mmCIF file of C-alpha atoms in Angstrom:
data_model
loop_
_atom_site.group_PDB
_atom_site.id
_atom_site.type_symbol
_atom_site.label_atom_id
_atom_site.label_comp_id
_atom_site.label_asym_id
_atom_site.label_seq_id
_atom_site.Cartn_x
_atom_site.Cartn_y
_atom_site.Cartn_z
ATOM 1 C CA MET A 1 -42.906 -56.662 -166.368
ATOM 2 C CA VAL A 2 -44.572 -57.268 -162.989
ATOM 3 C CA THR A 3 -46.827 -54.528 -161.603
ATOM 4 C CA PRO A 4 -49.740 -54.514 -159.140
ATOM 5 C CA LEU A 5 -53.049 -55.389 -160.809
ATOM 6 C CA THR A 6 -54.482 -52.243 -159.219
ATOM 7 C CA PRO A 7 -53.055 -49.689 -156.788
ATOM 8 C CA SER A 8 -55.478 -50.922 -154.098
ATOM 9 C CA ASP A 9 -54.695 -54.628 -154.615
ATOM 10 C CA ALA A 10 -51.035 -55.592 -154.523
ATOM 11 C CA LEU A 11 -51.737 -58.806 -156.455
ATOM 12 C CA PRO A 12 -48.959 -58.986 -159.073
ATOM 13 C CA LEU A 13 -49.792 -58.822 -162.758
ATOM 14 C CA ALA A 14 -47.075 -59.996 -165.132
ATOM 15 C CA THR A 15 -47.000 -59.216 -168.839
ATOM 16 C CA ALA A 16 -44.212 -60.099 -171.249
ATOM 17 C CA ALA A 17 -44.740 -57.832 -174.234
ATOM 18 C CA GLU A 18 -45.618 -54.313 -175.212
ATOM 19 C CA TYR A 19 -49.094 -53.980 -176.678
ATOM 20 C CA ASP A 20 -47.847 -52.328 -179.849
ATOM 21 C CA THR A 21 -49.237 -52.528 -183.397
ATOM 22 C CA ARG A 22 -47.500 -55.833 -184.115
ATOM 23 C CA MET A 23 -48.756 -57.428 -180.901
ATOM 24 C CA GLN A 24 -52.254 -56.105 -181.512
ATOM 25 C CA GLN A 25 -52.219 -57.696 -184.991
ATOM 26 C CA LEU A 26 -50.921 -61.024 -183.674
ATOM 27 C CA ILE A 27 -53.516 -61.229 -180.915
ATOM 28 C CA ASP A 28 -56.303 -60.118 -183.252
ATOM 29 C CA SER A 29 -55.280 -62.795 -185.779
ATOM 30 C CA PHE A 30 -55.352 -65.405 -183.035
ATOM 31 C CA LYS A 31 -58.583 -64.343 -181.327
ATOM 32 C CA GLU A 32 -60.719 -62.928 -184.098
ATOM 33 C CA ARG A 33 -59.379 -64.267 -187.419
ATOM 34 C CA GLY A 34 -59.236 -68.003 -186.712
ATOM 35 C CA ARG A 35 -55.434 -68.176 -186.688
ATOM 36 C CA ALA A 36 -54.998 -70.760 -183.919
ATOM 37 C CA ASP A 37 -51.454 -71.356 -185.246
ATOM 38 C CA VAL A 38 -50.433 -67.953 -183.838
ATOM 39 C CA ALA A 39 -50.685 -69.510 -180.357
ATOM 40 C CA SER A 40 -47.238 -71.015 -180.967
ATOM 41 C CA VAL A 41 -45.830 -67.467 -181.232
ATOM 42 C CA LEU A 42 -47.803 -66.072 -178.276
ATOM 43 C CA GLY A 43 -47.362 -69.093 -175.977
ATOM 44 C CA PRO A 44 -43.712 -68.453 -175.079
ATOM 45 C CA LEU A 45 -44.625 -64.886 -174.076
ATOM 46 C CA LEU A 46 -47.338 -66.178 -171.775
ATOM 47 C CA ARG A 47 -44.860 -68.684 -170.291
ATOM 48 C CA LYS A 48 -42.553 -65.756 -169.413
ATOM 49 C CA SER A 49 -45.433 -63.968 -167.682
ATOM 50 C CA ILE A 50 -46.395 -67.043 -165.652
ATOM 51 C CA ALA A 51 -42.766 -67.568 -164.620
ATOM 52 C CA ALA A 52 -42.566 -63.917 -163.517
ATOM 53 C CA VAL A 53 -45.653 -64.330 -161.293
ATOM 54 C CA VAL A 54 -44.204 -67.496 -159.731
ATOM 55 C CA GLN A 55 -40.878 -65.745 -159.130
ATOM 56 C CA SER A 56 -42.612 -62.687 -157.666
ATOM 57 C CA ALA A 57 -44.719 -64.822 -155.301
ATOM 58 C CA ALA A 58 -41.715 -66.891 -154.210
ATOM 59 C CA THR A 59 -39.699 -63.739 -153.527
ATOM 60 C CA ASP A 60 -42.467 -61.760 -151.812
ATOM 61 C CA SER A 61 -43.678 -64.437 -149.450
ATOM 62 C CA ALA A 62 -40.346 -65.252 -147.782
ATOM 63 C CA GLY A 63 -40.834 -68.764 -146.610
ATOM 64 C CA ALA A 64 -44.569 -69.450 -146.805
ATOM 65 C CA ALA A 65 -44.578 -69.749 -150.568
ATOM 66 C CA GLY A 66 -40.841 -69.715 -151.148
ATOM 67 C CA ASP A 67 -40.933 -73.259 -152.524
ATOM 68 C CA LEU A 68 -43.557 -72.546 -155.170
ATOM 69 C CA THR A 69 -43.026 -74.016 -158.591
ATOM 70 C CA ALA A 70 -45.174 -73.636 -161.688
ATOM 71 C CA GLY A 71 -46.220 -77.285 -161.293
ATOM 72 C CA SER A 72 -47.654 -76.711 -157.809
ATOM 73 C CA ILE A 73 -49.894 -73.840 -158.896
ATOM 74 C CA ALA A 74 -53.248 -74.132 -160.649
ATOM 75 C CA LEU A 75 -53.391 -72.090 -163.852
ATOM 76 C CA ILE A 76 -56.910 -70.702 -164.169
ATOM 77 C CA PRO A 77 -57.820 -69.340 -167.623
ATOM 78 C CA VAL A 78 -60.357 -66.544 -167.860
ATOM 79 C CA PRO A 79 -63.384 -67.986 -169.685
ATOM 80 C CA SER A 80 -64.611 -66.753 -173.041
ATOM 81 C CA SER A 81 -68.265 -65.939 -173.486
ATOM 82 C CA ARG A 82 -70.333 -68.639 -175.196
ATOM 83 C CA SER A 83 -70.751 -66.478 -178.286
ATOM 84 C CA ALA A 84 -66.993 -65.774 -178.570
ATOM 85 C CA ARG A 85 -66.172 -69.457 -178.078
ATOM 86 C CA ALA A 86 -68.724 -70.430 -180.753
ATOM 87 C CA ARG A 87 -67.405 -67.789 -183.168
ATOM 88 C CA ARG A 88 -63.767 -68.872 -182.691
ATOM 89 C CA GLY A 89 -64.394 -72.580 -182.494
ATOM 90 C CA TYR A 90 -62.004 -72.894 -179.536
ATOM 91 C CA GLU A 91 -61.254 -71.514 -176.073
ATOM 92 C CA HIS A 92 -58.353 -69.213 -176.788
ATOM 93 C CA VAL A 93 -56.760 -68.845 -173.327
ATOM 94 C CA PRO A 94 -56.522 -72.612 -172.613
ATOM 95 C CA LEU A 95 -55.026 -73.049 -176.088
ATOM 96 C CA LEU A 96 -52.421 -70.398 -175.269
ATOM 97 C CA LEU A 97 -51.673 -72.203 -172.009
ATOM 98 C CA GLU A 98 -51.189 -75.489 -173.864
ATOM 99 C CA ARG A 99 -48.629 -73.787 -176.137
ATOM 100 C CA ALA A 100 -47.008 -71.924 -173.258
ATOM 101 C CA MET A 101 -46.665 -74.890 -170.915
ATOM 102 C CA PRO A 102 -47.412 -78.202 -172.659
ATOM 103 C CA ASP A 103 -47.141 -80.229 -169.423
ATOM 104 C CA ALA A 104 -49.470 -77.946 -167.476
ATOM 105 C CA ARG A 105 -53.166 -78.656 -167.248
ATOM 106 C CA PRO A 106 -55.294 -75.517 -167.272
ATOM 107 C CA VAL A 107 -57.969 -75.731 -164.589
ATOM 108 C CA ARG A 108 -61.188 -74.561 -166.201
ATOM 109 C CA ALA A 109 -62.831 -73.621 -162.933
ATOM 110 C CA LEU A 110 -64.251 -70.204 -163.802
ATOM 111 C CA THR A 111 -67.579 -69.851 -165.562
ATOM 112 C CA HIS A 112 -69.869 -66.985 -166.401
ATOM 113 C CA ALA A 113 -72.711 -66.688 -163.921
ATOM 114 C CA ARG A 114 -74.644 -64.455 -166.284
ATOM 115 C CA ARG A 115 -74.416 -62.919 -169.727
ATOM 116 C CA ILE A 116 -72.059 -60.018 -170.232
ATOM 117 C CA ARG A 117 -71.858 -57.444 -172.989
ATOM 118 C CA ASP A 118 -68.948 -57.441 -175.400
ATOM 119 C CA GLN A 119 -66.179 -55.441 -173.719
ATOM 120 C CA ALA A 120 -64.893 -53.879 -176.954
ATOM 121 C CA GLY A 121 -65.506 -50.159 -176.956
ATOM 122 C CA LEU A 122 -66.421 -49.982 -173.252
ATOM 123 C CA GLY A 123 -64.546 -47.557 -171.030
ATOM 124 C CA VAL A 124 -63.081 -48.336 -167.614
ATOM 125 C CA SER A 125 -66.212 -47.874 -165.476
ATOM 126 C CA ALA A 126 -68.499 -49.541 -168.040
ATOM 127 C CA ARG A 127 -66.224 -52.597 -168.082
ATOM 128 C CA GLU A 128 -66.303 -52.790 -164.276
ATOM 129 C CA GLU A 129 -70.113 -52.552 -164.240
ATOM 130 C CA ASN A 130 -70.452 -55.084 -167.049
ATOM 131 C CA LEU A 131 -68.331 -57.670 -165.232
ATOM 132 C CA ALA A 132 -69.324 -57.098 -161.586
ATOM 133 C CA GLY A 133 -70.505 -60.424 -160.185
ATOM 134 C CA SER A 134 -70.375 -62.077 -163.614
ATOM 135 C CA MET A 135 -68.087 -65.012 -162.772
ATOM 136 C CA ARG A 136 -68.221 -67.922 -160.406
ATOM 137 C CA ALA A 137 -65.508 -70.382 -159.434
ATOM 138 C CA HIS A 138 -65.821 -74.052 -158.607
ATOM 139 C CA GLU A 139 -65.819 -74.813 -154.871
ATOM 140 C CA SER A 140 -63.118 -77.461 -155.341
ATOM 141 C CA LEU A 141 -60.605 -74.599 -155.479
ATOM 142 C CA ASP A 142 -60.893 -73.926 -151.742
ATOM 143 C CA GLY A 143 -57.310 -73.534 -150.494
ATOM 144 C CA VAL A 144 -55.781 -73.961 -153.966
ATOM 145 C CA THR A 145 -52.908 -71.654 -154.905
ATOM 146 C CA CYS A 146 -53.496 -70.300 -158.396
ATOM 147 C CA ILE A 147 -52.613 -67.818 -161.118
ATOM 148 C CA VAL A 148 -55.342 -66.222 -163.237
ATOM 149 C CA VAL A 149 -54.425 -66.229 -166.931
ATOM 150 C CA ASP A 150 -55.707 -64.049 -169.777
ATOM 151 C CA ASP A 151 -54.349 -62.955 -173.137
ATOM 152 C CA VAL A 152 -54.486 -59.167 -172.898
ATOM 153 C CA VAL A 153 -55.212 -56.812 -170.016
ATOM 154 C CA THR A 154 -57.100 -53.696 -171.014
ATOM 155 C CA THR A 155 -58.453 -52.174 -167.789
ATOM 156 C CA GLY A 156 -57.948 -55.167 -165.485
ATOM 157 C CA ALA A 157 -61.705 -55.526 -164.902
ATOM 158 C CA THR A 158 -61.815 -59.125 -166.170
ATOM 159 C CA LEU A 159 -58.904 -60.202 -163.984
ATOM 160 C CA ARG A 160 -60.325 -58.422 -160.935
ATOM 161 C CA GLU A 161 -63.656 -60.198 -161.404
ATOM 162 C CA ALA A 162 -61.896 -63.559 -161.810
ATOM 163 C CA VAL A 163 -59.858 -62.958 -158.640
ATOM 164 C CA ARG A 164 -63.029 -61.957 -156.744
ATOM 165 C CA ALA A 165 -64.786 -65.174 -157.805
ATOM 166 C CA LEU A 166 -61.779 -67.305 -156.867
ATOM 167 C CA ARG A 167 -61.367 -65.692 -153.460
ATOM 168 C CA ALA A 168 -65.100 -66.149 -152.814
ATOM 169 C CA VAL A 169 -64.626 -69.949 -152.845
ATOM 170 C CA GLY A 170 -61.421 -69.847 -150.794
ATOM 171 C CA ALA A 171 -58.864 -70.070 -153.608
ATOM 172 C CA VAL A 172 -55.549 -68.278 -153.112
ATOM 173 C CA PRO A 173 -54.629 -66.268 -156.222
ATOM 174 C CA ILE A 174 -50.956 -65.282 -156.121
ATOM 175 C CA GLY A 175 -51.068 -63.212 -159.290
ATOM 176 C CA ALA A 176 -52.282 -62.786 -162.828
ATOM 177 C CA ALA A 177 -50.431 -63.420 -166.084
ATOM 178 C CA ALA A 178 -51.114 -62.127 -169.589
ATOM 179 C CA ILE A 179 -49.189 -61.639 -172.788
ATOM 180 C CA ALA A 180 -49.547 -57.859 -172.878
ATOM 181 C CA ARG A 181 -51.254 -54.903 -171.214
ATOM 182 C CA VAL A 182 -52.875 -52.121 -173.213
ATOM 183 C CA PRO A 183 -51.249 -48.799 -172.235
ATOM 184 C CA ARG A 184 -53.523 -46.684 -170.053
ATOM 185 C CA ARG A 185 -53.440 -43.808 -172.533
ATOM 186 C CA ILE A 186 -55.152 -46.034 -175.113
ATOM 187 C CA VAL A 187 -57.710 -47.308 -172.582
ATOM 188 C CA ALA A 188 -58.567 -43.735 -171.602
ATOM 189 C CA GLN A 189 -59.495 -42.999 -175.227
ATOM 190 C CA THR A 190 -62.142 -45.765 -175.400
#
């Protein structure tokens, strides 16, 4: 499904799966339980999301980007915090990208500019405040067409911050891709 990331920003967000109990368990096993093997199940879903963003950009930009292919677009994974990376023993989004698109090379060009709190349990506005100004992108991305990639979208705050950082250095994000998006009714309860 392709929807705008936010009503005020028409940047497309593509997700391939419902964030139901099964998907929640799969993603939790992968991210929090050390089950890196689950990436082979989740990768094809992420590939579908990336393809949907490419298709959406090619369709929407009539001519200017009509010849876009997945190979001509930088795939920018959202970075994990140092503590999450240390706990897992791997960067989970680049691993998903490797399983989703084995020939693609994730461009690890986003870093955290400062420490952030764990997002779990934070509501919409607290997530926005926590992430505001927290990422920076490498200047080499100036003029580079890219897609921001994450595993799950809860409120969109992480993706919005990544897009802000990329645009600040002149990158051209054409969309965001994730496996699943948490339904807004669940987000509102946190």
